[in-house]
Amino acid sequence: MSDDTKSPTVARPSLAILISGRGSNMLAIARACQSGELQATVALVISNRPDAPGLEAARQMGIDTAVIDHKTFASRHQFDQALHQRLQQAHPDWVVLAGFMRILTGGFVDQWQGRMLNIHPSLLPKYPGLDTHARAIAAGDSHAGASVHIVSPELDAGPVVSQIKIAIEPDDTADSLAQRVLCEEHALYIKALKQCVNRNRNSADDSVLP
Ligand code: GRF
């Protein structure tokens, strides 16, 4: 008798998540993978800071972690080479930058081109770089937000996959705004990843982009 209930096992796309600190986006993604909301697996979490609180949180979820401490490398290039080698061992389908506070060299980005995402707390192309919320408030903007984008060699400049927009309240400070945006970032990153991991991983098709 044939067993129609059995379907062929399809390997889930794997993610390597790069962090430098708290790791709340990483955790939201890992929980979405665990619950099945996101059909992907977190293969590895890498931090460039040994004391990043997100590392322990990832370990507690049973996720493999690695530290590649940028302070132990003589140059940005050497750090990126070590990062690339560790990533190659894990061979993820996607590299996910989530609060990873390092500027990556063009050579590194080229090696993961089209397979590396970042979340940035602004309505890109506005406010690449740091202090995005303070800059939005100082400019008198009516809205702030966050963007998930494909990483390109230029900082915070790659094609945007998904964006969330939030009204700036009159009494907002950079901190209060950052907190509200962060809550939305988690859902935004999961939504963007759903779009990306559904893409045929061997295809050069860029249809995840708007
Ligand atoms: C987030 O606001 C993200 O947009 C930015 O860095 C912050 C990281 O927060 N790139 P967390 O470590 O994910 O909590």
PDB file of C-alpha atoms and ligand atoms in Angstrom, residues 21-26 98-101 118-121 133 146 182 185-186, ligand 1:
ATOM      1  CA  GLY A  21      25.248  43.305  20.281  1.00  0.00           C
ATOM      2  CA  ARG A  22      21.824  42.677  21.748  1.00  0.00           C
ATOM      3  CA  GLY A  23      20.597  40.547  18.844  1.00  0.00           C
ATOM      4  CA  SER A  24      16.851  41.154  19.145  1.00  0.00           C
ATOM      5  CA  ASN A  25      16.374  40.895  15.369  1.00  0.00           C
ATOM      6  CA  MET A  26      18.433  37.677  15.317  1.00  0.00           C
ATOM      7  CA  ALA A  98      21.242  42.061  12.138  1.00  0.00           C
ATOM      8  CA  GLY A  99      22.843  44.879  14.089  1.00  0.00           C
ATOM      9  CA  PHE A 100      26.263  43.946  12.699  1.00  0.00           C
ATOM     10  CA  MET A 101      28.292  47.093  13.241  1.00  0.00           C
ATOM     11  CA  ASN A 118      20.836  44.012   6.153  1.00  0.00           C
ATOM     12  CA  ILE A 119      18.303  45.847   8.266  1.00  0.00           C
ATOM     13  CA  HIS A 120      18.796  49.589   8.619  1.00  0.00           C
ATOM     14  CA  PRO A 121      16.727  51.812  10.920  1.00  0.00           C
ATOM     15  CA  HIS A 133      16.474  58.531  14.405  1.00  0.00           C
ATOM     16  CA  ALA A 146      13.331  50.747   8.834  1.00  0.00           C
ATOM     17  CA  LEU A 182      12.722  48.216  16.685  1.00  0.00           C
ATOM     18  CA  GLU A 185      11.851  45.750  12.627  1.00  0.00           C
ATOM     19  CA  HIS A 186      11.402  42.181  13.836  1.00  0.00           C
TER      20      HIS A 186
HETATM   21  C1  GRF B   1      18.584  47.639  14.857  1.00  0.00           C
HETATM   22  O1  GRF B   1      17.955  48.855  15.102  1.00  0.00           O
HETATM   23  C2  GRF B   1      18.984  47.524  13.407  1.00  0.00           C
HETATM   24  O2  GRF B   1      18.128  48.190  12.536  1.00  0.00           O
HETATM   25  C3  GRF B   1      20.324  48.205  13.384  1.00  0.00           C
HETATM   26  O3  GRF B   1      20.941  47.857  14.604  1.00  0.00           O
HETATM   27  C4  GRF B   1      19.926  47.547  15.563  1.00  0.00           C
HETATM   28  C5  GRF B   1      20.219  46.161  16.042  1.00  0.00           C
HETATM   29  O4  GRF B   1      19.371  45.776  17.103  1.00  0.00           O
HETATM   30  N1  GRF B   1      21.096  47.829  12.223  1.00  0.00           N
HETATM   31  P1  GRF B   1      19.365  44.264  17.586  1.00  0.00           P
HETATM   32  O5  GRF B   1      20.819  43.900  17.933  1.00  0.00           O
HETATM   33  O6  GRF B   1      18.839  43.405  16.492  1.00  0.00           O
HETATM   34  O7  GRF B   1      18.523  44.252  18.813  1.00  0.00           O
END
